[in-house]
Short mmCIF file of C-alpha atoms in Angstrom, two decimals:
data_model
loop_
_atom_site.label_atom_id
_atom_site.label_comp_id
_atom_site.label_asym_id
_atom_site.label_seq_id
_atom_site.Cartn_x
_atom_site.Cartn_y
_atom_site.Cartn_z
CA UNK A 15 2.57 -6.00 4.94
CA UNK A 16 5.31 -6.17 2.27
CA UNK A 17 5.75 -9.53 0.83
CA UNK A 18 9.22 -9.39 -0.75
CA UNK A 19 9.41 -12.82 -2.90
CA UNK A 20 12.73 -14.09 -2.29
CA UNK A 21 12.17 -17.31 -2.99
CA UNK A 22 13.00 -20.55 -0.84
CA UNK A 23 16.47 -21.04 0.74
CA UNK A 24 18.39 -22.87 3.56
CA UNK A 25 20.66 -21.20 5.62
CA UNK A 26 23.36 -23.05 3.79
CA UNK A 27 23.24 -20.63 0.89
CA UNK A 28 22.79 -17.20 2.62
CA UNK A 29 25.63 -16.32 1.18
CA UNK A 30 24.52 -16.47 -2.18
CA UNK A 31 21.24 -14.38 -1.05
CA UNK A 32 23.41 -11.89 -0.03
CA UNK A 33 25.91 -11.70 -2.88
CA UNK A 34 22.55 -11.22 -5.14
CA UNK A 35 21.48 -8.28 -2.66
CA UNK A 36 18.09 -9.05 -3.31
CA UNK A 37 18.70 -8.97 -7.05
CA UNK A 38 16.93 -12.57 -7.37
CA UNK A 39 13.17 -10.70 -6.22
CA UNK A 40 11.64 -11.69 -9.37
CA UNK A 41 8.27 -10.24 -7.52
CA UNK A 42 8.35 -7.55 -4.44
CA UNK A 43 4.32 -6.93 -3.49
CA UNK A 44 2.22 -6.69 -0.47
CA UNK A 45 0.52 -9.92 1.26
CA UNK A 46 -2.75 -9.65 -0.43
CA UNK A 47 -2.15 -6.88 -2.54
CA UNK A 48 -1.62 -6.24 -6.28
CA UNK A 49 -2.14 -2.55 -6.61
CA UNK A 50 1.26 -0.23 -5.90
CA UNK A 51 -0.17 2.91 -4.19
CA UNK A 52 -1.01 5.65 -6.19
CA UNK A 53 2.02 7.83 -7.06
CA UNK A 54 2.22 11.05 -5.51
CA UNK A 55 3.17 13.81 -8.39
CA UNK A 56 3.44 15.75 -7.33
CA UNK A 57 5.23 15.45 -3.79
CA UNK A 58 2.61 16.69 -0.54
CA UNK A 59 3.82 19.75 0.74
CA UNK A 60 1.86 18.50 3.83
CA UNK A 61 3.17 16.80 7.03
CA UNK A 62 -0.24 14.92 8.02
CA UNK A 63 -2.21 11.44 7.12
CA UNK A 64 -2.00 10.77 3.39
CA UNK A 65 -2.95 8.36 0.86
CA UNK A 66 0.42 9.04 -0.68
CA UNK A 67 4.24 8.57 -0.37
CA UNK A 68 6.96 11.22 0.44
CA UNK A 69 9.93 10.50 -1.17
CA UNK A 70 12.32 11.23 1.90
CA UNK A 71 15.78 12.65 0.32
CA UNK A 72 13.84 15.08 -1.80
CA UNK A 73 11.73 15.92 1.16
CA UNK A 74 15.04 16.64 3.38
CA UNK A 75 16.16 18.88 0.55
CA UNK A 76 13.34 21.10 0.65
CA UNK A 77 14.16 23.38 3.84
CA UNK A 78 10.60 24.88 4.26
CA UNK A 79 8.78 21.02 4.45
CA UNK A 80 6.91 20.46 7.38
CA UNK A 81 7.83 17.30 7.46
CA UNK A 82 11.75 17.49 7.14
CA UNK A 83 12.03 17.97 10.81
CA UNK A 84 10.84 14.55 11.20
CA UNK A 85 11.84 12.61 8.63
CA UNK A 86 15.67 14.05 9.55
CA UNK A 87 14.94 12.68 12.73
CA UNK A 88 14.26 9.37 11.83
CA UNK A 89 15.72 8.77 8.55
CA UNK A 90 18.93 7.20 9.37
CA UNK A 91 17.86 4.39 11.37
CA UNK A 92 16.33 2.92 8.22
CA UNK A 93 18.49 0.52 6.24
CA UNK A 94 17.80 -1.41 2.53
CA UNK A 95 18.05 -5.19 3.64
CA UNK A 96 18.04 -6.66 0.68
CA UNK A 97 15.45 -5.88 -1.48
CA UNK A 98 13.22 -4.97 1.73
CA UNK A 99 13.86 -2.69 4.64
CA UNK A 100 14.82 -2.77 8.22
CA UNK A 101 15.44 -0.26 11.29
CA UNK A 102 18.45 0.31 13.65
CA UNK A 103 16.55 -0.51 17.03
CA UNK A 104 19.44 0.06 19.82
CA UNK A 105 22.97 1.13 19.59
CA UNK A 106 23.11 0.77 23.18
CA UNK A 107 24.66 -3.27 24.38
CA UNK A 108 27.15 -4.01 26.98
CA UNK A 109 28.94 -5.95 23.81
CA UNK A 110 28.63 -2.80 21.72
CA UNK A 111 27.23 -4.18 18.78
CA UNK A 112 23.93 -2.90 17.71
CA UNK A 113 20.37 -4.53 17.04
CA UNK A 114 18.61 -4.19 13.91
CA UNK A 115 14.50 -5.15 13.25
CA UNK A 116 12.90 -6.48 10.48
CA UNK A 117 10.11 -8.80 8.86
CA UNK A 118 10.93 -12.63 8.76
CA UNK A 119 9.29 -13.00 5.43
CA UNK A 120 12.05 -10.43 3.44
CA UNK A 121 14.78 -13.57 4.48
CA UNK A 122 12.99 -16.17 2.54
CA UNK A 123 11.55 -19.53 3.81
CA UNK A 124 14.33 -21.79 5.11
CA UNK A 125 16.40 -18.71 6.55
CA UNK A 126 15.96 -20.09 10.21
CA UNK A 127 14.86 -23.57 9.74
CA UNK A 128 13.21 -26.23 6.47
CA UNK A 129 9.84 -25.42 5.17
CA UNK A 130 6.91 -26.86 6.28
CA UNK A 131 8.37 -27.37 9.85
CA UNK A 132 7.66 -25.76 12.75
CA UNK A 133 10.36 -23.07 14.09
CA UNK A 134 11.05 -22.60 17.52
CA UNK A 135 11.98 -19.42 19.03
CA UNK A 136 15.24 -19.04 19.73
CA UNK A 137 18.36 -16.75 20.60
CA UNK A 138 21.29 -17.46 19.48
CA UNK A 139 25.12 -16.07 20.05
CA UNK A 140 25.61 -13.40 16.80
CA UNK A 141 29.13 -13.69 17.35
CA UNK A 142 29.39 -17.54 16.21
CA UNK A 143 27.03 -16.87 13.38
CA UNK A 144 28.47 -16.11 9.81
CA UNK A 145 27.65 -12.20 8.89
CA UNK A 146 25.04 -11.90 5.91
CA UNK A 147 26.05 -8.98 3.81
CA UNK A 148 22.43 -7.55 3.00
CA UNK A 149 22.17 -4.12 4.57
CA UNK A 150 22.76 -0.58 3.09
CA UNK A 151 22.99 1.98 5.86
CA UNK A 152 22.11 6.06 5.33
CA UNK A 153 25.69 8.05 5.23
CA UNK A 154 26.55 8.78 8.87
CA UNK A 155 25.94 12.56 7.53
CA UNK A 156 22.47 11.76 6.29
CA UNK A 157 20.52 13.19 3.77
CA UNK A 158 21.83 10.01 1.16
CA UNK A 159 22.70 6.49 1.27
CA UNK A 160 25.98 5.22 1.70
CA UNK A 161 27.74 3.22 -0.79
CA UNK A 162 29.18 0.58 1.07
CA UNK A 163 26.96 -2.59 2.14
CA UNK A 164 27.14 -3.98 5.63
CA UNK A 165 26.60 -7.86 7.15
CA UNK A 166 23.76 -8.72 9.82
CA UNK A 167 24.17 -11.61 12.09
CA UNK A 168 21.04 -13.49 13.61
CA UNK A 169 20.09 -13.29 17.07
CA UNK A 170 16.51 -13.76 17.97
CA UNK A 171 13.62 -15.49 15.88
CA UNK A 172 10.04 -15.42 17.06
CA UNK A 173 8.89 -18.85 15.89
CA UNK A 174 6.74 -19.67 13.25
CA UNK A 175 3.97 -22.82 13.08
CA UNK A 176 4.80 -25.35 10.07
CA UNK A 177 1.63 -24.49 7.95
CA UNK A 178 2.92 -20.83 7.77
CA UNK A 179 6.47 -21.69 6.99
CA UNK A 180 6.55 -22.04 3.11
CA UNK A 181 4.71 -20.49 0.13
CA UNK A 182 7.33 -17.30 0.30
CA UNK A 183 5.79 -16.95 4.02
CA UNK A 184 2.73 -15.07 1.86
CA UNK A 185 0.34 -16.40 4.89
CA UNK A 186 3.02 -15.42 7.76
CA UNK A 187 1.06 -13.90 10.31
CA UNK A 188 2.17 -10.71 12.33
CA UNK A 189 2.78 -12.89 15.24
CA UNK A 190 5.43 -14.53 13.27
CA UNK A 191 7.26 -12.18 11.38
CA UNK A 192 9.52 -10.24 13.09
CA UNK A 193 13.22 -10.70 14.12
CA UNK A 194 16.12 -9.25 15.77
CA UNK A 195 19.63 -9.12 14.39
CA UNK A 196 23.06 -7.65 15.28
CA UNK A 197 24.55 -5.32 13.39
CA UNK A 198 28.17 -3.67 13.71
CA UNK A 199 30.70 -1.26 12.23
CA UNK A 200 31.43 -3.22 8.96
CA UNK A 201 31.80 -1.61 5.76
CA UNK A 202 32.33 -3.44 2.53
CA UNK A 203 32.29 -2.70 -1.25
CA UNK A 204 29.61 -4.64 -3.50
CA UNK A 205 31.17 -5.77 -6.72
CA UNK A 206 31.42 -9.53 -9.11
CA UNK A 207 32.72 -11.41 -6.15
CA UNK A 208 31.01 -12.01 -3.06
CA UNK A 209 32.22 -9.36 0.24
CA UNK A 210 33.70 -12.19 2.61
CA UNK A 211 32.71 -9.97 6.15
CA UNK A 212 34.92 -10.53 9.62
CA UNK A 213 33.54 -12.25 12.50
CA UNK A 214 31.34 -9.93 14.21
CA UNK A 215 33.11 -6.72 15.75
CA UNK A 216 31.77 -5.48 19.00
CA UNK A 217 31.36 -1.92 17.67
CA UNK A 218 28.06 -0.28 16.09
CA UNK A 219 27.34 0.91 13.11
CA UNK A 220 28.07 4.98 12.69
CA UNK A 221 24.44 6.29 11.82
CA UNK A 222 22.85 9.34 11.35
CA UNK A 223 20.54 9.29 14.45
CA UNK A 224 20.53 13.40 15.41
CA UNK A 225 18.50 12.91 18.85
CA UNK A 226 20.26 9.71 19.68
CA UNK A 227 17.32 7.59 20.16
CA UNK A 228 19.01 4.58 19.14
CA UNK A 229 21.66 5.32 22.60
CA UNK A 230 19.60 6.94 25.04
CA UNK A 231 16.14 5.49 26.86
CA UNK A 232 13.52 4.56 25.44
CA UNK A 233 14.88 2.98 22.39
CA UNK A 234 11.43 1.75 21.59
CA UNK A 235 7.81 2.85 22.26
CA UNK A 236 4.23 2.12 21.41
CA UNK A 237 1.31 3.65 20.32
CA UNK A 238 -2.34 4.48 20.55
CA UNK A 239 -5.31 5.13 18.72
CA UNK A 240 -5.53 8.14 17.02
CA UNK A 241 -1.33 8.68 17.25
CA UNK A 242 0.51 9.77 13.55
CA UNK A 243 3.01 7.33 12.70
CA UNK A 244 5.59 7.74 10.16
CA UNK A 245 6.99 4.25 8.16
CA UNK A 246 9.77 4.49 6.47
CA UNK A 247 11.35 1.99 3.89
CA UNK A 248 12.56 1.02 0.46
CA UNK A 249 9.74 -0.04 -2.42
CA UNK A 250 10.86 -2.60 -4.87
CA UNK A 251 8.18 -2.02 -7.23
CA UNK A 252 7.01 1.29 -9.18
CA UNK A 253 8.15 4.76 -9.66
CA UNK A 254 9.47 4.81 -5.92
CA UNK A 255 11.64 1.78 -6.71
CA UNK A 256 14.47 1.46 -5.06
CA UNK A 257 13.77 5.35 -3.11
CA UNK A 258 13.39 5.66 0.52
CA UNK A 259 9.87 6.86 0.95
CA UNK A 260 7.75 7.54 3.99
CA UNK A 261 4.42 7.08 4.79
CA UNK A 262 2.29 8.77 7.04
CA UNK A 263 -0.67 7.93 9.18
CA UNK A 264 -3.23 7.49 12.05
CA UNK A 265 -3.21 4.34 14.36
CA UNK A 266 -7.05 2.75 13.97
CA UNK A 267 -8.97 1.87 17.57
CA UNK A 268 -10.33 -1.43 17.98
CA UNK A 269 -13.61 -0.68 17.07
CA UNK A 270 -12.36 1.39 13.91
CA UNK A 271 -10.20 -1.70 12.86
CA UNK A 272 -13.08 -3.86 13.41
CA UNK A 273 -15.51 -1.44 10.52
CA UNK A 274 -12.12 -1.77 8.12
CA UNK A 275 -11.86 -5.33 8.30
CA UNK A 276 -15.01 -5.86 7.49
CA UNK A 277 -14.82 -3.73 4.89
CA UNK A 278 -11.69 -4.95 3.39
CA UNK A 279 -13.90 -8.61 3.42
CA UNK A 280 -16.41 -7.98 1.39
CA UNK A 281 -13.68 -6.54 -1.05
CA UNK A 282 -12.24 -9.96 -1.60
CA UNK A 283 -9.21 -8.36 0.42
CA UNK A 284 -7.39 -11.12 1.87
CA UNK A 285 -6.78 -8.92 4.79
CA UNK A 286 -10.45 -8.47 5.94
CA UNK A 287 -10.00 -12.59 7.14
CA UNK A 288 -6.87 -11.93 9.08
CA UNK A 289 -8.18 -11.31 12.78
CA UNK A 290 -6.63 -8.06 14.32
CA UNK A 291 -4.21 -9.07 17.11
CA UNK A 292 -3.91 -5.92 19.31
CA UNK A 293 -1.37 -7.61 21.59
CA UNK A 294 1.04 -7.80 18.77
CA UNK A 295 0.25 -5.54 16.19
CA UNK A 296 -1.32 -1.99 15.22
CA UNK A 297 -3.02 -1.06 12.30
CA UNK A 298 -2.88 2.79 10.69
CA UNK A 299 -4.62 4.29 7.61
CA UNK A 300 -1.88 4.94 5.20
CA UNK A 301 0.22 3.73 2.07
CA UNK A 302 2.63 1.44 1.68
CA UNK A 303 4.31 -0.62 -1.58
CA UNK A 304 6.46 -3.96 -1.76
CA UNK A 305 9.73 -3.45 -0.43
CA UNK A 306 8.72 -1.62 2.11
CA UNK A 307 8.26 -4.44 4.42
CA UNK A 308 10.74 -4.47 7.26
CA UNK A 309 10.87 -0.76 7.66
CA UNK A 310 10.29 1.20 10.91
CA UNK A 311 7.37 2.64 12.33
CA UNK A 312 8.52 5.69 13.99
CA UNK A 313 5.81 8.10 16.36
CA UNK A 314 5.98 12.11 16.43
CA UNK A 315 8.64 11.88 19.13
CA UNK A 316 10.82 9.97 16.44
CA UNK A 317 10.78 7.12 18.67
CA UNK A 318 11.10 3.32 17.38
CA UNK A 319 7.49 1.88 17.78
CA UNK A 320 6.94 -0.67 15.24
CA UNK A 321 7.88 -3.39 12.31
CA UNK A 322 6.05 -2.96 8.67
CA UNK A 323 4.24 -6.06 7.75
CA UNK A 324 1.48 -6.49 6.05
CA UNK A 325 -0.62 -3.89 3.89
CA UNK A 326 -3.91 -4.32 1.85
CA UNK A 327 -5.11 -3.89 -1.62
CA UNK A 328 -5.99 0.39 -1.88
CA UNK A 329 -9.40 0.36 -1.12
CA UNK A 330 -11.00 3.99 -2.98
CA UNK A 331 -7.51 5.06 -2.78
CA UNK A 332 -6.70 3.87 0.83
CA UNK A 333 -4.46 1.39 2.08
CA UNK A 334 -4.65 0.05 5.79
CA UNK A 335 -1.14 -1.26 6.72
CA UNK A 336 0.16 -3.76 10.15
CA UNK A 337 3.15 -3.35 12.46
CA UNK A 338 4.21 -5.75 14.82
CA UNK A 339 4.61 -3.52 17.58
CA UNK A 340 8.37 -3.21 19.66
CA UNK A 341 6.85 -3.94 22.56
CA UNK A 342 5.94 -7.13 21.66
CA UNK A 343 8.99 -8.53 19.83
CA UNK A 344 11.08 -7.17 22.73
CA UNK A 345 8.80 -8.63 25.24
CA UNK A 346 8.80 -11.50 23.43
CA UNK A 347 12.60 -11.80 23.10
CA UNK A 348 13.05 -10.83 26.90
CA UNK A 349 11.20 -14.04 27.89
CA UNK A 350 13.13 -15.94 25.39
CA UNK A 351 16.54 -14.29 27.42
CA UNK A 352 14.95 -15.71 30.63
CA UNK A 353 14.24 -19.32 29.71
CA UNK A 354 18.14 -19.49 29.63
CA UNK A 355 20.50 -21.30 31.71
CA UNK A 356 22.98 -19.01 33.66
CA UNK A 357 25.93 -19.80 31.40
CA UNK A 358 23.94 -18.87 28.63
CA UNK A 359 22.40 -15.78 29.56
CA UNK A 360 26.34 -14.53 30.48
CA UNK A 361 26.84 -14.38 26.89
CA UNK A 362 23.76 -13.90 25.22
CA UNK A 363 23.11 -10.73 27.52
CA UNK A 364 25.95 -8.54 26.68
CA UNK A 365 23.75 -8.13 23.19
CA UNK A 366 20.63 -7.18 24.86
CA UNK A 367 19.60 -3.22 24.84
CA UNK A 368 21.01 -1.56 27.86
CA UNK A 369 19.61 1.69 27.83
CA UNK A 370 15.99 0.94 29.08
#
């Protein structure tokens, strides 16, 4: 969905990607999509499928909304990463750091390996990685954002074929894009100079999370056809720039997905030639803009079900977006967890979600 153009970067200079904060996005827009969604002046007073964005603080402040009770819900699980979006998955690790989801193509080609070469899965131990300070959390109160930034530290990459690994990862597929971090209790104030973060501390962020999905089983669901999801993230582009927004809609079935993407083809939509992957992603009928990407997919229950993507062009008004679904990434990272020797899987495991 969102293609955030961050340009192309080694791991060697994260550090300068996160001192900028995302400020280098000369361009934030969705993989084959040039249209921001239609702005919705004024805001729906309706919680149900829409072809338009709620902006979420103004929607919390509005006490009669039918859709505050859910966006309060899931709200503060959502961070700014960068100049994209992510999602507090799990709060719950024997270590007592926290894990944090988002879209491999908001990090920037080179981020987990050289472009143009072919990146392996792996998982690696967050607390001998250096902390990338990237991630503005919602106030532990919620209703606003906080005003202190926080540092991620890598832990699982899905891995990504060589001919998909460069041109801003624009052709990533869903399969691809998608990894895991760790995330704990740092706080740090942006300013000139760059926030130097400690070694990772095993303690978890302090979110607003009201039902304590993020600590109690299931930390993560899935859907099916015909369920509401709700995305939430942060669009870099447009009146909503910069705004947490939401987005509401209906998961497609196969056979609906199949009528879309032809559709969508003989639009000249580059998302009518990518093949719907139903093991990996889902598809809904909704909006989305650039910056978005990253974000978390959220069902009525306000549980965690999937990763923002990939969105296409609005079609008559109406956008169709993909989600790499949780139970994929954290199948996939599971079977990454048991291709590890012993000695390995001792210190790699403590970071794993516990509650399920």
């Amino acid at each position: 969905m969102v293609k955030t153009y961050l340009g192309t970067f080694g791991p060697s200079v994260r550090a300068f990607q996160s001192a900028m904060l995302g400020g280098m996005c000369a361009v934030c827009a969705l993989a084959g999509c040039t249209v921001t969604p239609i702005d919705n002046t004024p805001q729906p007073t309706v919680c149900e499928p829409s072809n338009t964005l709620l902006e979420v603080f103004a929607t919390l402040d509005d006490a009669d909304h039918p859709c505050r009770e859910w966006i309060d819900q899931t709200h503060g699980r959502v961070a700014r990463s960068g100049s994209a979006s992510a999602a507090v998955w799990s709060r719950s690790t024997q270590a007592g750091a926290a894990l944090l989801v988002s879209a491999v193509h908001t990090l920037g080609v080179g981020w987990f390996g050289p472009a143009n070469t072919e990146i392996q899965a792996e998982l690696r131990d967050p607390s001998q990685e250096a902390g990338v300070v990237r991630l503005t959390f919602v106030a532990p109160e919620g209703g606003a954002m906080d005003d202190e930034i926080s540092p991620m530290f890598d832990f699982f990459n899905l891995p990504t074929p060589a001919v998909q690994n460069n041109n801003f990862f624009l052709n990533i597929l869903p399969r691809y894009d998608a990894f895991v971090a760790v995330v704990d209790d740092q706080k740090l104030t942006s300013g000139l100079l760059i926030p130097q973060p400690d070694e990772l501390h095993l303690a978890p962020p302090n979110i607003y999370d009201p039902l304590e999905r993020t600590t109690t089983a299931p930390t993560f669901s899935d859907v099916d056809a015909g369920d509401m999801v709700m995305a939430i993230g942060f669009p870099a582009e447009g009146s909503f720039a910069g705004e947490m927004t939401a987005s509401i809609g209906t998961v497609l079935s196969a056979s609906e997905i199949d009528g879309v993407l032809q559709m969508l083809a003989d639009a000249g939509d580059e998302e009518g030639s990518i093949e719907y992957d139903p093991e990996v992603e889902f598809i809904y009928r909704g909006p989305a803009a650039g910056g978005m990407s990253g974000g978390g997919v959220f069902n009525e229950s306000a549980e965690l079900v999937g990763v923002l993507v990939r969105a296409s062009d609005p079609l008559g008004g109406v956008q169709y977006v993909r989600a790499v679904r949780m139970e994929y990434l954290v199948g996939e990272l599971n079977a990454e967890f048991e291709l590890l020797p012993e000695n390995e899987k001792e210190v790699i495991g403590q970071y794993l979600d516990s509650a399920n």
